Short mmCIF file of C-alpha atoms and ligand atoms in Angstrom, two decimals:
data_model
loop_
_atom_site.label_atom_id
_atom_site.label_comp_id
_atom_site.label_asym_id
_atom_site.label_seq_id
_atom_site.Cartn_x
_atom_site.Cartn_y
_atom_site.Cartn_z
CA UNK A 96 0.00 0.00 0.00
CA UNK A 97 0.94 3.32 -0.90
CA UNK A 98 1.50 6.40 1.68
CA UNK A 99 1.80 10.19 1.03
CA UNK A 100 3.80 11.92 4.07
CA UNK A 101 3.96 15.57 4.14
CA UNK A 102 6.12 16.89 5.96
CA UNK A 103 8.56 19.62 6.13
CA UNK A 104 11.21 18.62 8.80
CA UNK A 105 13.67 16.34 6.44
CA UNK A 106 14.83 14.59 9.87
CA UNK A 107 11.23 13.43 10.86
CA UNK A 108 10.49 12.70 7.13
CA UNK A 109 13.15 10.59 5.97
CA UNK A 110 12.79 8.62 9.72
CA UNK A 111 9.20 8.21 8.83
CA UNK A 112 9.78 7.01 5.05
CA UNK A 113 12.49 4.15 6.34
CA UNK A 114 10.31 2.96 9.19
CA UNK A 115 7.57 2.42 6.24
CA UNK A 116 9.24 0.96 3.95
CA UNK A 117 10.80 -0.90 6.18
CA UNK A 118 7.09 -2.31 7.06
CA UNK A 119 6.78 -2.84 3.13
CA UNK A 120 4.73 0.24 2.60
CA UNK A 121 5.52 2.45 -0.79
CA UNK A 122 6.25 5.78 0.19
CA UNK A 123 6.21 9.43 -1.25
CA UNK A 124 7.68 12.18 0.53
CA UNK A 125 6.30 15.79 -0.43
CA UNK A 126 8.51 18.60 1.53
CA UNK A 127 5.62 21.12 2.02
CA UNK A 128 2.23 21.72 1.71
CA UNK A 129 1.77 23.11 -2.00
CA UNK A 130 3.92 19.67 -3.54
CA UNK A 131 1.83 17.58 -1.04
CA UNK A 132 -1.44 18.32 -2.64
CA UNK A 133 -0.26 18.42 -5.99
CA UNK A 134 0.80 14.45 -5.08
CA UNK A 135 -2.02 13.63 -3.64
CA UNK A 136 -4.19 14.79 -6.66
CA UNK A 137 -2.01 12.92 -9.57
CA UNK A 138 -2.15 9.98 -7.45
CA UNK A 139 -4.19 7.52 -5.26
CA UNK A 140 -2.60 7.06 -2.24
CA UNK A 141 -4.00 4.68 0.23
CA UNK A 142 -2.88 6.95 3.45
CA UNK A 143 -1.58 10.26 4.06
CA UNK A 144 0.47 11.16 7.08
CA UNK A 145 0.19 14.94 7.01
CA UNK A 146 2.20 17.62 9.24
CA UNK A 147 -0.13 20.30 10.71
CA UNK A 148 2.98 23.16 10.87
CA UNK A 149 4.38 23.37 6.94
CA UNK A 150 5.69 26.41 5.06
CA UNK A 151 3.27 28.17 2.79
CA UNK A 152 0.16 25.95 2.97
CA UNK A 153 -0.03 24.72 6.13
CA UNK A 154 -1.56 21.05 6.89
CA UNK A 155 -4.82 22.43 7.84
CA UNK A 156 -5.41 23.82 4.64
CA UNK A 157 -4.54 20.81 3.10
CA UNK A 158 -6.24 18.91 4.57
CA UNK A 159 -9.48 21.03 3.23
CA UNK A 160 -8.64 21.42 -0.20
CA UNK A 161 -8.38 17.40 -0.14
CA UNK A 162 -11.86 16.87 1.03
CA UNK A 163 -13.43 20.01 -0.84
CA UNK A 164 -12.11 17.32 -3.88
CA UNK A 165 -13.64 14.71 -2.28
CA UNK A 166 -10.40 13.09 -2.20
CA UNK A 167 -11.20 10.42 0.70
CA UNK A 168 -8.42 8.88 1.33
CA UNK A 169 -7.50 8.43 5.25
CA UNK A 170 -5.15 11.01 6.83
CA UNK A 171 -3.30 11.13 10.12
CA UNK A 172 -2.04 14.33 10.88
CA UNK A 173 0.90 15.14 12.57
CA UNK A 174 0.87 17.95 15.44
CA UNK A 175 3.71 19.49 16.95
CA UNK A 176 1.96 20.70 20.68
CA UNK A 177 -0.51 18.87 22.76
CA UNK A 178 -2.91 21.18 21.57
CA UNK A 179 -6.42 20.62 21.84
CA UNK A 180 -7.50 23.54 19.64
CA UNK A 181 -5.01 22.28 16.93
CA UNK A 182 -6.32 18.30 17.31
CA UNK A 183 -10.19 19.42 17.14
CA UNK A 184 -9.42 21.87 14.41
CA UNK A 185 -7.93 19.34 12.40
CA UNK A 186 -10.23 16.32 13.15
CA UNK A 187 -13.03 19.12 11.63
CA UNK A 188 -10.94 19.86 8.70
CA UNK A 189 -11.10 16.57 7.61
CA UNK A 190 -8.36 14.26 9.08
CA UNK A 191 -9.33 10.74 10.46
CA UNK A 192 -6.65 10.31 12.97
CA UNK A 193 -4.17 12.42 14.76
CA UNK A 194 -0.81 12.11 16.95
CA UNK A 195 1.24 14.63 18.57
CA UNK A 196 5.03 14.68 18.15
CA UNK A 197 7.04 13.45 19.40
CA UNK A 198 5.73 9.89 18.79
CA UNK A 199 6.98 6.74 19.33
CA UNK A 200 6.96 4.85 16.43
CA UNK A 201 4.76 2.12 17.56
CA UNK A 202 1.80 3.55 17.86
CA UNK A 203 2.87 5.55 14.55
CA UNK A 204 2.04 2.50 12.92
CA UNK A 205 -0.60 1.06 14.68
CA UNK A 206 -2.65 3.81 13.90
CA UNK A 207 -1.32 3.40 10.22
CA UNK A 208 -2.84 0.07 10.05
CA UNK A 209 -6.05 0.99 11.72
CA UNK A 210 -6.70 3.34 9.39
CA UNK A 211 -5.76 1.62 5.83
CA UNK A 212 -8.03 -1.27 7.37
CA UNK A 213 -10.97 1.11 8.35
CA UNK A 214 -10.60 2.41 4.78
CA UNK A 215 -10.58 -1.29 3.42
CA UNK A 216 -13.69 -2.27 5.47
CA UNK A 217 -11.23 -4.86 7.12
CA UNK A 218 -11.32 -5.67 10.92
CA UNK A 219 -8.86 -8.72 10.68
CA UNK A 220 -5.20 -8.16 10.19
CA UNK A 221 -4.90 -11.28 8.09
CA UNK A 222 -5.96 -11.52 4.69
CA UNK A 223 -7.02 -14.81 3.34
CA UNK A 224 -7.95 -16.42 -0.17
CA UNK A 225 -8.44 -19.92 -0.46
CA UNK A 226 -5.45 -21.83 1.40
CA UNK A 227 -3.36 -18.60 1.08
CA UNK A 228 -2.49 -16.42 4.21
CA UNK A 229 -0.78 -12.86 4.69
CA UNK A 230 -0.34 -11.74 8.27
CA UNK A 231 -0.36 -7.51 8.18
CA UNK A 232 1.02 -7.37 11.34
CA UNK A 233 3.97 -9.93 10.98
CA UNK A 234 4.16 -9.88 7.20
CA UNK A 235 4.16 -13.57 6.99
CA UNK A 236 2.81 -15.44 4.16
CA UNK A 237 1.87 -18.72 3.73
CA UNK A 238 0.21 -21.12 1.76
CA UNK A 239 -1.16 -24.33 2.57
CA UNK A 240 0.39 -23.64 5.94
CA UNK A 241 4.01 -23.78 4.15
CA UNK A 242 5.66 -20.28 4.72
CA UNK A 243 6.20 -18.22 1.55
CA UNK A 244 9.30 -15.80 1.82
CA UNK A 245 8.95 -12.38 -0.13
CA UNK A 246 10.91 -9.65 -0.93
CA UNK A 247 9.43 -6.04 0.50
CA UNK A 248 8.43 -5.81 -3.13
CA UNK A 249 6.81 -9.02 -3.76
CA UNK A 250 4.55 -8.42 -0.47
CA UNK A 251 3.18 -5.22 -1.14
CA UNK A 252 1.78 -6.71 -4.81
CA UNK A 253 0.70 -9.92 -2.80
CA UNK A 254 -1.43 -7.71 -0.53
CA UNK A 255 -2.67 -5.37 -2.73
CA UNK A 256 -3.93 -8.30 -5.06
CA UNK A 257 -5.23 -9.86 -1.90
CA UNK A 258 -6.93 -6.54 -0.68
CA UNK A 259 -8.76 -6.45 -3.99
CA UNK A 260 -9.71 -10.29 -4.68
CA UNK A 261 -11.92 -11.58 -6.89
CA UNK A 262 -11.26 -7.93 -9.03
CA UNK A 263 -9.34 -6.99 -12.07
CA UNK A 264 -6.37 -5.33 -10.51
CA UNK A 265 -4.60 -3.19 -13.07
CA UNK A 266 -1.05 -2.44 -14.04
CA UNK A 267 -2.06 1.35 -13.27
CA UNK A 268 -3.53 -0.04 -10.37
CA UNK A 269 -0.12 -2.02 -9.62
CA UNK A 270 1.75 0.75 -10.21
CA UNK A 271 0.02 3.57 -8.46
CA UNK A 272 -0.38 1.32 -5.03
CA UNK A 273 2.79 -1.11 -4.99
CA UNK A 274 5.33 1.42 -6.86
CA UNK A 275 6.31 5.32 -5.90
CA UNK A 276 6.45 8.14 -7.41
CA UNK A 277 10.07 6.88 -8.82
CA UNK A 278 8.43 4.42 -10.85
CA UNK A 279 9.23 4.06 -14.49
CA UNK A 280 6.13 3.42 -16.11
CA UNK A 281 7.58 2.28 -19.90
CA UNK A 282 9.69 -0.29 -17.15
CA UNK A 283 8.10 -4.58 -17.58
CA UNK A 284 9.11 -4.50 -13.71
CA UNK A 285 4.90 -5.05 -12.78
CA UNK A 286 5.30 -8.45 -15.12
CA UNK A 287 8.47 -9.09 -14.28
CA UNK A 288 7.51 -8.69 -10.50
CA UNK A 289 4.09 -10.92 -10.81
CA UNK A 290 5.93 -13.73 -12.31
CA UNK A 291 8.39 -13.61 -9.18
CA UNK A 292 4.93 -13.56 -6.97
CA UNK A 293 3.35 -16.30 -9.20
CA UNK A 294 6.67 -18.64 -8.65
CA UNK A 295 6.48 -18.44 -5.21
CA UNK A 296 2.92 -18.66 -4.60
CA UNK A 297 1.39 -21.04 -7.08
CA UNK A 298 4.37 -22.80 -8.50
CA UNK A 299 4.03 -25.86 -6.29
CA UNK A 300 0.42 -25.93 -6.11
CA UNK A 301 -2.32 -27.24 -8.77
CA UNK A 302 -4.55 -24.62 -8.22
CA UNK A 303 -3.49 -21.34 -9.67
CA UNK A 304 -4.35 -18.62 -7.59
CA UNK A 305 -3.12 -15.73 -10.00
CA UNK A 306 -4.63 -15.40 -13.36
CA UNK A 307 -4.37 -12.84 -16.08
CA UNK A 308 -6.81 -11.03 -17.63
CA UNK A 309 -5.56 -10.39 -21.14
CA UNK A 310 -5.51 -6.89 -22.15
CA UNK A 311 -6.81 -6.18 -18.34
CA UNK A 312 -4.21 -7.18 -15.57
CA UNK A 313 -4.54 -9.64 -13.37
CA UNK A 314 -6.79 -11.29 -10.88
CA UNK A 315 -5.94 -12.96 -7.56
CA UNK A 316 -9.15 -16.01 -6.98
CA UNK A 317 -9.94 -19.39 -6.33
CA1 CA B 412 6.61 20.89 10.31
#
């Protein structure tokens, strides 16, 4: 899954982007407010961690353009005092979530997870299709019961095929939730990437849990 964070401080940002993607999240850092929204319009991000104190337009502001756009997608904003003017104001302006700094990284992404599954309409921190597992706490796969070892790239396309089962999932799709804003779209890495997925999770088994979908993408079912 894919996760905006704006945020101006390039200490707190670049901490936050390697304990993500560490966790196998994407992640897109915009350095203020203005290059945050433009992000966040060009592309569907599945969270976005969001600093309330940013030069020019401040995370409030954001935050309201977003959802005057009926952009939905969940956001967890960042404040820098225990303020309770500053958490209502922002809980009003649109945000889902908040957490004062300094935060211990823990409940950073805790609160992560709740919200992506709220979003997803998920209680259960385990996905399952068929006789396939993926633990989102522990990031364990398995299938059959026999663990499946993947690369922080190979999990995020598991999940997000997982997330959307029994549905067409796109390359765009692929490539807008799995990949960031790096991502060189002209590149065969989605293919390249599936087959590496496909070896290790239906390889050994008889019944094929990822199909394509000519001229479509592909589709993770029974
Ligand atoms: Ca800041």
């Amino acid at each position: 899954m894919r996760i905006l964070v704006i945020e101006d401080e390039k200490k707190i940002a670049s901490f936050i982007k390697r304990g993500l993607t560490e966790q196998n999240y994407t992640v897109d850092v915009a350095g203020d407010g203005e290059d945050g929204l433009y992000l966040a319009e060009i592309n569907p991000y599945d969270l976005i961690v969001l600093d309330i104190m940013l030069p020019g337009k401040d995370g409030f502001a954001v935050c309201q353009t977003l959802r005057r756009q009926n952009i939905t997608t969940p956001i967890l904003m960042l404040t820098a005092r225990d303020d309770l003017r500053d958490k209502v104001f922002g809980l009003d302006s649109g945000a889902d979530d908040y957490l004062t700094k300094p935060f211990a990284f823990a409940e950073f992404l805790a609160r992560v997870r709740v919200l992506l599954r709220r979003h997803g309409g998920n209680k259960s921190t385990t996905l399952r299709v068929a006789d396939l597992e993926l633990d989102q706490l522990t990031h364990q796969v398995s299938r059959a019961g026999k663990s499946i070892d993947l690369t922080p790239t190979e999990y995020a396309l598991l999940e997000y095929l997982m997330l959307n089962h029994g549905q067409v999932v796109t390359r765009t799709m692929l490539s807008e939730h799995v990949w960031n804003q790096d991502f060189d779209s002209f590149s065969n890495v989605i293919n390249v990437y599936v087959n590496y997925v496909r070896k290790k999770v239906d390889a050994d088994f008889d019944v094929k849990l990822i199909h394509s979908v000519r001229g479509a993408g592909y589709m993770l079912k029974e």
